[in-house]
Amino acid sequence: MSAVAFHDKRQELNGETARVAPKKRTLPPVIFALAVVLLLVSVSFFTSRGRPAGQIFQYQHMLMDTAVEIRFESGSSREANRLKEAVFGEMERLERLLSRSIAGSDIDLVNRQAGQQPVPVSLETLALLGEALRYARLSGGAFDPTVAPLLDRWGFLGQQYRLPSPPEIEAALRLVDYNLVGLDTGRGTVFLANAGMAVDLGGIAKGYIVDRGMEVLKEAGVRNAFINAGGDIGLIGSRPNGTPWRIGIKHPRLDQKYAGILSLSGSLAVVTSGDYERVFEHEGRRYHHILDPETGYPAASLASVTVVAPTATEADALSTTLFVIGPERGMALVESLPHVEAVLITPGMELLVSSGLADKFEPGN
Ligand code: ADP
Ligand code: MG
């Protein structure tokens, strides 16, 4: 049986006052057998009750190794089609700039010159790398965009998974240090101090790209929309009938089941990081793609982290950060950040919900 604990210091839940310490409840067997399959997170959409709005258009496109889904209101299919091209075009442009596995991307060029010379990059790359370094400092290096050499030892980039030997891990860890990234905003260059170092923005770039896609929709005057890039969700407004968006948080161990549902509206982002995404088993142990730069091994104190924040950039960076720093420090960090909320699921399937989500989260049953 799973358990649910509400991390809630203030509010009443189901008529019972939550205590300061996280409160445990028994989670009934998860029977959220909703029809939508194989999506990390799914968003149930509109019913036509209530005020009539523009038509709803929905599109899918493969980007960043995932099926990116967008839904928005528009007055005509011609306009919707034009907008869809603009959104996906912008997202594709950014992927080509920020992905370390695309030859000629800013990040690829920086990595090739590690230990040799500073590389001029676009202002956007410079700014996002600056953000990544900010989260690195905030987390004392739990989030570290220079984790790439370690990811490569584990085979996570090319999905050729393998268990590295302890000396290999030690050698890779010597190349992981966000303090050795030289960002020269005046010259617009990035320099990695040592040969063998490499930057990977996998923990933050998808969120940024979702934000830019949302921006295209907002600038076009769209009031209700969402973008889902494999669990990195941006949303604006509400469902067209005026009720909040409903976002399912996937159960980390039970396929096609939800650990809970978030009801949210406004201009927000919801990002989930899970230990079930890129994962392999070796001698009965699971190894996944979020690595603890302190140990060199996959972070093991959480199974799933969902962060709600004003931007997907912030939610993405924080979801990876919380995954590494674990439930206690993670929840303390969330509670210290204004406008940031989280749902954490421990390896024992205990749910921890930050105070601001108490009335927006229903556990699955
Ligand atoms: P995804 O949505 O792709 O699962 P996450 O936001 O969960 O992404 O981040 C996982 C990715 O972040 C990894 O694939 C890797 O590129 C990168 N990463 C892994 N460990 C760390 C870390 N400690 N700090 C920063 N980035 C990391
Ligand atoms: Mg992330």
Short mmCIF file of C-alpha atoms and ligand atoms in Angstrom, two decimals:
data_model
loop_
_atom_site.label_atom_id
_atom_site.label_comp_id
_atom_site.label_asym_id
_atom_site.label_seq_id
_atom_site.Cartn_x
_atom_site.Cartn_y
_atom_site.Cartn_z
CA MET A 1 0.00 0.00 0.00
CA SER A 2 1.14 3.50 -0.70
CA ALA A 3 0.84 6.36 1.72
CA VAL A 4 0.19 10.01 1.25
CA ALA A 5 1.53 12.74 3.46
CA PHE A 6 0.52 16.34 3.10
CA HIS A 7 3.35 18.68 3.81
CA ASP A 8 1.09 21.37 5.10
CA LYS A 9 1.59 23.69 7.99
CA ARG A 10 -1.49 25.83 7.75
CA GLN A 11 -4.49 24.40 6.09
CA GLU A 12 -7.22 21.95 6.87
CA LEU A 13 -7.46 18.89 4.74
CA ASN A 14 -10.65 16.88 4.59
CA GLY A 15 -11.74 18.35 7.87
CA GLU A 16 -8.62 17.29 9.74
CA THR A 17 -5.99 19.80 10.76
CA ALA A 18 -2.62 18.86 9.37
CA ARG A 19 0.25 18.85 11.84
CA VAL A 20 3.57 20.58 11.33
CA ALA A 21 5.25 17.27 10.63
CA PRO A 22 4.17 15.74 7.34
CA LYS A 23 1.01 13.78 7.94
CA LYS A 24 0.65 10.25 6.63
CA ARG A 25 -2.50 8.77 5.20
CA THR A 26 -3.22 5.59 3.44
CA LEU A 27 -3.58 5.99 -0.29
CA PRO A 28 -6.35 3.78 -1.59
CA PRO A 29 -5.34 1.55 -4.52
CA VAL A 30 -4.74 3.80 -7.46
CA ILE A 31 -7.67 3.32 -9.82
CA PHE A 32 -7.17 6.28 -12.06
CA ALA A 33 -7.40 4.16 -15.17
CA LEU A 34 -7.93 7.15 -17.39
CA ALA A 35 -8.06 6.55 -21.07
CA VAL A 36 -4.99 8.52 -22.08
CA VAL A 37 -2.06 6.16 -22.45
CA LEU A 38 1.72 6.41 -22.42
CA LEU A 39 1.87 10.11 -21.70
CA LEU A 40 4.05 11.11 -18.79
CA VAL A 41 1.49 13.69 -17.87
CA SER A 42 -1.83 14.25 -19.50
CA VAL A 43 -4.12 17.19 -19.33
CA SER A 44 -7.82 16.66 -19.56
CA PHE A 45 -9.29 19.41 -21.61
CA PHE A 46 -12.49 21.19 -22.19
CA THR A 47 -16.13 20.44 -22.07
CA SER A 48 -18.29 22.79 -24.06
CA ARG A 49 -20.40 23.85 -21.07
CA GLY A 50 -20.17 27.53 -20.24
CA ARG A 51 -19.01 30.44 -22.35
CA PRO A 52 -18.28 29.71 -25.96
CA ALA A 53 -14.71 30.45 -26.96
CA GLY A 54 -12.72 30.00 -30.14
CA GLN A 55 -12.28 26.50 -31.45
CA ILE A 56 -9.66 24.32 -29.80
CA PHE A 57 -6.79 23.16 -31.95
CA GLN A 58 -4.34 20.45 -31.00
CA TYR A 59 -1.05 19.51 -32.65
CA GLN A 60 1.89 17.19 -32.00
CA HIS A 61 5.45 17.37 -33.19
CA MET A 62 8.63 15.44 -32.29
CA LEU A 63 11.16 17.74 -30.66
CA MET A 64 13.84 17.16 -28.03
CA ASP A 65 13.34 13.38 -28.31
CA THR A 66 9.75 13.69 -27.20
CA ALA A 67 6.30 14.22 -28.69
CA VAL A 68 5.51 17.86 -27.95
CA GLU A 69 1.80 18.54 -27.74
CA ILE A 70 0.20 21.97 -27.99
CA ARG A 71 -3.45 22.95 -27.56
CA PHE A 72 -4.88 26.41 -27.89
CA GLU A 73 -7.92 28.40 -28.83
CA SER A 74 -8.08 30.10 -32.18
CA GLY A 75 -10.68 31.79 -34.36
CA SER A 76 -9.86 29.87 -37.56
CA SER A 77 -7.93 26.83 -38.68
CA ARG A 78 -5.80 29.01 -40.95
CA GLU A 79 -4.74 31.20 -38.06
CA ALA A 80 -4.23 28.14 -35.85
CA ASN A 81 -2.03 26.52 -38.44
CA ARG A 82 0.11 29.62 -38.80
CA LEU A 83 0.49 29.86 -35.05
CA LYS A 84 1.37 26.20 -34.67
CA GLU A 85 4.15 26.60 -37.26
CA ALA A 86 5.45 29.64 -35.37
CA VAL A 87 5.45 27.81 -32.01
CA PHE A 88 7.13 24.64 -33.27
CA GLY A 89 9.53 26.70 -35.40
CA GLU A 90 10.67 28.67 -32.37
CA MET A 91 11.07 25.53 -30.28
CA GLU A 92 13.05 23.83 -33.03
CA ARG A 93 15.35 26.83 -33.43
CA LEU A 94 16.14 26.72 -29.72
CA GLU A 95 16.75 22.99 -29.70
CA ARG A 96 19.35 23.50 -32.45
CA LEU A 97 21.02 26.15 -30.32
CA LEU A 98 20.97 24.38 -26.94
CA SER A 99 21.19 20.64 -27.49
CA ARG A 100 24.60 19.20 -26.81
CA SER A 101 23.95 16.29 -29.18
CA ILE A 102 23.27 18.48 -32.22
CA ALA A 103 26.54 19.18 -34.07
CA GLY A 104 27.14 22.90 -34.41
CA SER A 105 24.82 23.94 -31.57
CA ASP A 106 26.20 26.62 -29.25
CA ILE A 107 26.64 24.00 -26.53
CA ASP A 108 28.39 21.59 -28.88
CA LEU A 109 30.83 24.33 -29.95
CA VAL A 110 31.55 25.27 -26.33
CA ASN A 111 32.18 21.63 -25.42
CA ARG A 112 34.54 21.07 -28.35
CA GLN A 113 36.74 23.93 -27.19
CA ALA A 114 36.92 22.82 -23.55
CA GLY A 115 40.35 23.60 -22.13
CA GLN A 116 41.28 25.47 -25.31
CA GLN A 117 39.51 28.75 -25.85
CA PRO A 118 36.40 30.84 -25.10
CA VAL A 119 33.60 30.40 -27.63
CA PRO A 120 31.22 33.15 -28.75
CA VAL A 121 27.59 32.10 -28.26
CA SER A 122 24.18 33.70 -28.74
CA LEU A 123 22.76 35.95 -26.04
CA GLU A 124 20.07 33.35 -25.34
CA THR A 125 22.61 30.59 -24.70
CA LEU A 126 24.59 32.93 -22.49
CA ALA A 127 21.50 33.85 -20.48
CA LEU A 128 20.27 30.27 -20.05
CA LEU A 129 23.71 29.04 -19.04
CA GLY A 130 23.79 31.92 -16.56
CA GLU A 131 20.47 30.71 -15.15
CA ALA A 132 21.78 27.14 -14.93
CA LEU A 133 24.80 28.38 -12.97
CA ARG A 134 22.46 30.32 -10.68
CA TYR A 135 20.66 27.06 -9.78
CA ALA A 136 24.04 25.40 -9.34
CA ARG A 137 25.01 28.03 -6.78
CA LEU A 138 21.58 27.95 -5.13
CA SER A 139 21.83 24.19 -4.66
CA GLY A 140 25.52 24.07 -3.75
CA GLY A 141 26.20 22.05 -6.90
CA ALA A 142 23.37 19.49 -6.61
CA PHE A 143 22.18 20.96 -9.92
CA ASP A 144 25.28 21.18 -12.09
CA PRO A 145 25.22 21.80 -15.87
CA THR A 146 28.76 20.37 -16.15
CA VAL A 147 27.52 16.90 -15.21
CA ALA A 148 27.90 15.82 -18.89
CA PRO A 149 31.12 13.74 -18.62
CA LEU A 150 29.48 11.73 -15.85
CA LEU A 151 26.27 11.25 -17.88
CA ASP A 152 28.42 9.94 -20.71
CA ARG A 153 30.14 7.35 -18.51
CA TRP A 154 26.65 6.06 -17.69
CA GLY A 155 25.69 6.10 -21.38
CA PHE A 156 22.69 8.35 -20.83
CA LEU A 157 23.26 10.57 -23.84
CA GLY A 158 23.20 7.87 -26.51
CA GLN A 159 20.98 5.55 -24.43
CA GLN A 160 23.75 2.92 -24.39
CA TYR A 161 23.28 2.39 -20.68
CA ARG A 162 26.09 0.84 -18.63
CA LEU A 163 27.31 0.73 -15.06
CA PRO A 164 30.65 2.57 -14.83
CA SER A 165 33.39 1.31 -12.51
CA PRO A 166 34.15 3.35 -9.37
CA PRO A 167 37.48 4.63 -10.83
CA GLU A 168 35.63 5.75 -13.98
CA ILE A 169 33.12 7.61 -11.86
CA GLU A 170 35.92 9.22 -9.87
CA ALA A 171 37.68 10.34 -13.04
CA ALA A 172 34.46 11.77 -14.48
CA LEU A 173 33.67 13.60 -11.24
CA ARG A 174 36.98 15.47 -11.50
CA LEU A 175 35.57 17.08 -14.65
CA VAL A 176 32.30 18.15 -13.00
CA ASP A 177 32.52 21.62 -11.49
CA TYR A 178 30.24 24.50 -12.35
CA ASN A 179 32.83 26.94 -10.92
CA LEU A 180 35.03 26.16 -13.91
CA VAL A 181 32.56 27.59 -16.42
CA GLY A 182 33.76 31.02 -17.50
CA LEU A 183 30.86 33.14 -18.63
CA ASP A 184 31.97 36.45 -20.13
CA THR A 185 28.81 38.44 -20.66
CA GLY A 186 30.76 41.45 -21.97
CA ARG A 187 32.39 39.46 -24.76
CA GLY A 188 29.53 37.03 -25.10
CA THR A 189 31.70 33.95 -24.67
CA VAL A 190 31.77 30.74 -22.68
CA PHE A 191 34.95 28.95 -21.67
CA LEU A 192 35.26 25.56 -20.01
CA ALA A 193 38.52 25.65 -18.09
CA ASN A 194 39.62 22.02 -18.47
CA ALA A 195 39.87 19.63 -21.40
CA GLY A 196 37.26 16.88 -21.11
CA MET A 197 34.71 19.13 -19.44
CA ALA A 198 31.31 19.48 -21.09
CA VAL A 199 28.07 21.32 -20.48
CA ASP A 200 24.63 19.69 -20.68
CA LEU A 201 21.50 21.79 -20.28
CA GLY A 202 19.19 18.75 -20.14
CA GLY A 203 17.95 19.75 -16.69
CA ILE A 204 16.73 23.22 -17.73
CA ALA A 205 16.58 23.70 -21.53
CA LYS A 206 13.32 21.88 -22.16
CA GLY A 207 11.62 24.20 -19.69
CA TYR A 208 13.11 27.26 -21.37
CA ILE A 209 12.00 26.02 -24.78
CA VAL A 210 8.45 25.49 -23.48
CA ASP A 211 8.49 29.05 -22.10
CA ARG A 212 9.49 30.45 -25.49
CA GLY A 213 6.75 28.45 -27.20
CA MET A 214 4.20 29.80 -24.71
CA GLU A 215 5.47 33.30 -25.38
CA VAL A 216 4.66 32.94 -29.08
CA LEU A 217 1.09 31.98 -28.15
CA LYS A 218 0.77 34.82 -25.64
CA GLU A 219 2.06 37.40 -28.09
CA ALA A 220 -0.56 36.23 -30.57
CA GLY A 221 -3.22 37.01 -27.97
CA VAL A 222 -4.12 33.41 -27.10
CA ARG A 223 -5.81 33.30 -23.70
CA ASN A 224 -6.14 29.57 -23.01
CA ALA A 225 -3.41 27.16 -24.01
CA PHE A 226 -0.99 24.54 -22.92
CA ILE A 227 2.21 22.98 -24.21
CA ASN A 228 3.36 19.58 -22.96
CA ALA A 229 6.90 18.56 -23.85
CA GLY A 230 7.10 15.11 -22.25
CA GLY A 231 6.23 16.28 -18.76
CA ASP A 232 7.38 19.89 -19.05
CA ILE A 233 4.09 21.77 -19.19
CA GLY A 234 3.36 25.44 -19.73
CA LEU A 235 -0.19 26.67 -19.38
CA ILE A 236 -2.13 29.91 -19.64
CA GLY A 237 -5.68 30.68 -18.64
CA SER A 238 -8.00 27.84 -17.90
CA ARG A 239 -9.99 25.26 -19.75
CA PRO A 240 -12.28 27.06 -22.17
CA ASN A 241 -15.27 26.42 -19.91
CA GLY A 242 -13.51 28.44 -17.23
CA THR A 243 -12.56 25.55 -14.94
CA PRO A 244 -8.89 24.93 -14.03
CA TRP A 245 -6.62 22.73 -16.08
CA ARG A 246 -6.36 19.23 -14.63
CA ILE A 247 -2.87 17.78 -14.74
CA GLY A 248 -2.24 14.16 -13.86
CA ILE A 249 1.00 13.26 -12.11
CA LYS A 250 2.05 9.86 -13.33
CA HIS A 251 2.43 7.12 -10.76
CA PRO A 252 6.16 6.32 -10.75
CA ARG A 253 5.66 2.56 -10.59
CA LEU A 254 2.21 1.82 -11.99
CA ASP A 255 1.88 2.36 -15.72
CA GLN A 256 -1.06 4.43 -16.87
CA LYS A 257 -2.02 5.33 -13.32
CA TYR A 258 -1.89 8.71 -11.64
CA ALA A 259 -0.45 9.42 -8.23
CA GLY A 260 -2.61 12.51 -8.15
CA ILE A 261 -4.21 15.33 -10.08
CA LEU A 262 -3.39 19.05 -9.92
CA SER A 263 -6.05 21.63 -10.76
CA LEU A 264 -4.38 24.85 -11.88
CA SER A 265 -5.17 28.00 -13.80
CA GLY A 266 -3.34 31.21 -14.69
CA SER A 267 0.05 31.59 -16.28
CA LEU A 268 2.04 28.71 -14.83
CA ALA A 269 4.37 25.85 -15.52
CA VAL A 270 4.31 22.31 -14.16
CA VAL A 271 7.38 20.13 -14.64
CA THR A 272 7.89 16.55 -13.54
CA SER A 273 11.20 14.71 -13.23
CA GLY A 274 10.97 10.98 -12.61
CA ASP A 275 13.32 8.10 -11.94
CA TYR A 276 11.30 6.06 -14.45
CA GLU A 277 12.19 8.09 -17.53
CA ARG A 278 15.58 7.04 -18.81
CA VAL A 279 16.31 4.06 -16.65
CA PHE A 280 17.98 0.66 -16.75
CA GLU A 281 18.31 -2.23 -14.35
CA HIS A 282 21.49 -4.03 -13.42
CA GLU A 283 21.56 -6.92 -10.96
CA GLY A 284 18.18 -5.95 -9.61
CA ARG A 285 18.99 -2.27 -9.06
CA ARG A 286 17.51 0.67 -10.98
CA TYR A 287 19.76 3.35 -12.42
CA HIS A 288 18.32 6.49 -13.96
CA HIS A 289 19.41 9.73 -15.60
CA ILE A 290 19.42 12.29 -12.77
CA LEU A 291 22.85 12.05 -11.20
CA ASP A 292 24.07 13.29 -7.86
CA PRO A 293 27.28 15.22 -8.58
CA GLU A 294 28.45 14.48 -5.06
CA THR A 295 28.46 10.69 -5.43
CA GLY A 296 28.43 10.22 -9.20
CA TYR A 297 25.46 7.84 -8.88
CA PRO A 298 21.76 8.37 -9.66
CA ALA A 299 20.00 10.38 -6.96
CA ALA A 300 17.95 7.90 -4.96
CA SER A 301 15.94 9.75 -2.34
CA LEU A 302 12.92 10.52 -4.55
CA ALA A 303 11.02 8.71 -7.29
CA SER A 304 9.22 11.72 -8.76
CA VAL A 305 9.33 15.47 -8.39
CA THR A 306 6.71 17.84 -9.78
CA VAL A 307 7.36 21.56 -9.50
CA VAL A 308 4.79 24.30 -10.12
CA ALA A 309 6.36 27.70 -10.81
CA PRO A 310 5.72 30.86 -12.82
CA THR A 311 8.04 29.71 -15.63
CA ALA A 312 8.92 26.29 -17.01
CA THR A 313 12.61 27.27 -16.92
CA GLU A 314 12.41 27.64 -13.15
CA ALA A 315 10.19 24.58 -12.70
CA ASP A 316 12.52 22.44 -14.82
CA ALA A 317 15.72 23.49 -13.05
CA LEU A 318 14.06 23.06 -9.68
CA SER A 319 12.58 19.65 -10.49
CA THR A 320 16.06 18.33 -11.24
CA THR A 321 17.52 20.15 -8.21
CA LEU A 322 14.91 18.77 -5.80
CA PHE A 323 15.40 15.32 -7.20
CA VAL A 324 19.05 15.48 -6.14
CA ILE A 325 18.72 17.24 -2.79
CA GLY A 326 15.90 14.98 -1.60
CA PRO A 327 12.62 15.47 0.26
CA GLU A 328 13.68 17.37 3.39
CA ARG A 329 15.97 19.96 1.87
CA GLY A 330 13.79 20.00 -1.24
CA MET A 331 10.59 20.87 0.59
CA ALA A 332 12.42 23.49 2.68
CA LEU A 333 13.73 25.08 -0.53
CA VAL A 334 10.26 25.09 -2.09
CA GLU A 335 8.70 26.67 0.97
CA SER A 336 11.40 29.36 0.93
CA LEU A 337 10.75 30.33 -2.70
CA PRO A 338 7.73 32.54 -3.40
CA HIS A 339 5.36 31.22 -6.09
CA VAL A 340 7.00 27.79 -6.16
CA GLU A 341 5.13 24.63 -5.10
CA ALA A 342 5.90 20.94 -5.39
CA VAL A 343 4.58 17.40 -5.16
CA LEU A 344 7.26 14.88 -4.21
CA ILE A 345 6.92 11.10 -4.29
CA THR A 346 9.43 9.10 -2.26
CA PRO A 347 10.78 5.69 -3.30
CA GLY A 348 8.30 4.22 -0.78
CA MET A 349 5.47 5.97 -2.71
CA GLU A 350 4.80 8.49 0.03
CA LEU A 351 3.37 11.76 -1.29
CA LEU A 352 4.61 15.12 0.01
CA VAL A 353 2.62 18.15 -1.09
CA SER A 354 3.78 21.72 -0.44
CA SER A 355 1.47 24.00 1.52
CA GLY A 356 0.30 26.12 -1.40
CA LEU A 357 -1.05 23.11 -3.29
CA ALA A 358 -3.17 21.61 -0.52
CA ASP A 359 -6.42 22.72 -2.13
CA LYS A 360 -5.23 22.11 -5.71
CA PHE A 361 -4.07 18.51 -5.40
CA GLU A 362 -6.19 15.39 -5.16
CA PRO A 363 -4.35 12.13 -4.55
CA GLY A 364 -5.11 9.30 -6.96
CA ASN A 365 -7.24 6.50 -5.63
P1 ADP B 1 13.75 15.04 -18.38
O1 ADP B 1 12.47 15.80 -18.42
O2 ADP B 1 14.48 14.99 -19.66
O3 ADP B 1 13.64 13.74 -17.66
P2 ADP B 1 14.90 16.37 -16.08
O4 ADP B 1 14.47 17.77 -15.89
O5 ADP B 1 14.41 15.35 -15.17
O6 ADP B 1 14.71 15.99 -17.59
O7 ADP B 1 16.48 16.39 -16.05
C1 ADP B 1 17.25 15.27 -16.40
C2 ADP B 1 18.37 15.70 -17.29
O8 ADP B 1 19.15 16.69 -16.62
C3 ADP B 1 19.35 14.59 -17.60
O9 ADP B 1 18.98 13.89 -18.78
C4 ADP B 1 20.65 15.34 -17.78
O10 ADP B 1 20.73 15.89 -19.07
C5 ADP B 1 20.53 16.47 -16.79
N1 ADP B 1 21.06 16.17 -15.45
C6 ADP B 1 21.21 14.98 -14.81
N2 ADP B 1 21.69 15.15 -13.56
C7 ADP B 1 21.84 16.50 -13.39
C8 ADP B 1 22.30 17.33 -12.33
N3 ADP B 1 22.68 16.83 -11.16
N4 ADP B 1 22.32 18.68 -12.54
C9 ADP B 1 21.93 19.22 -13.71
N5 ADP B 1 21.49 18.49 -14.75
C10 ADP B 1 21.44 17.15 -14.59
MG MG B 2 14.51 19.43 -14.84
#
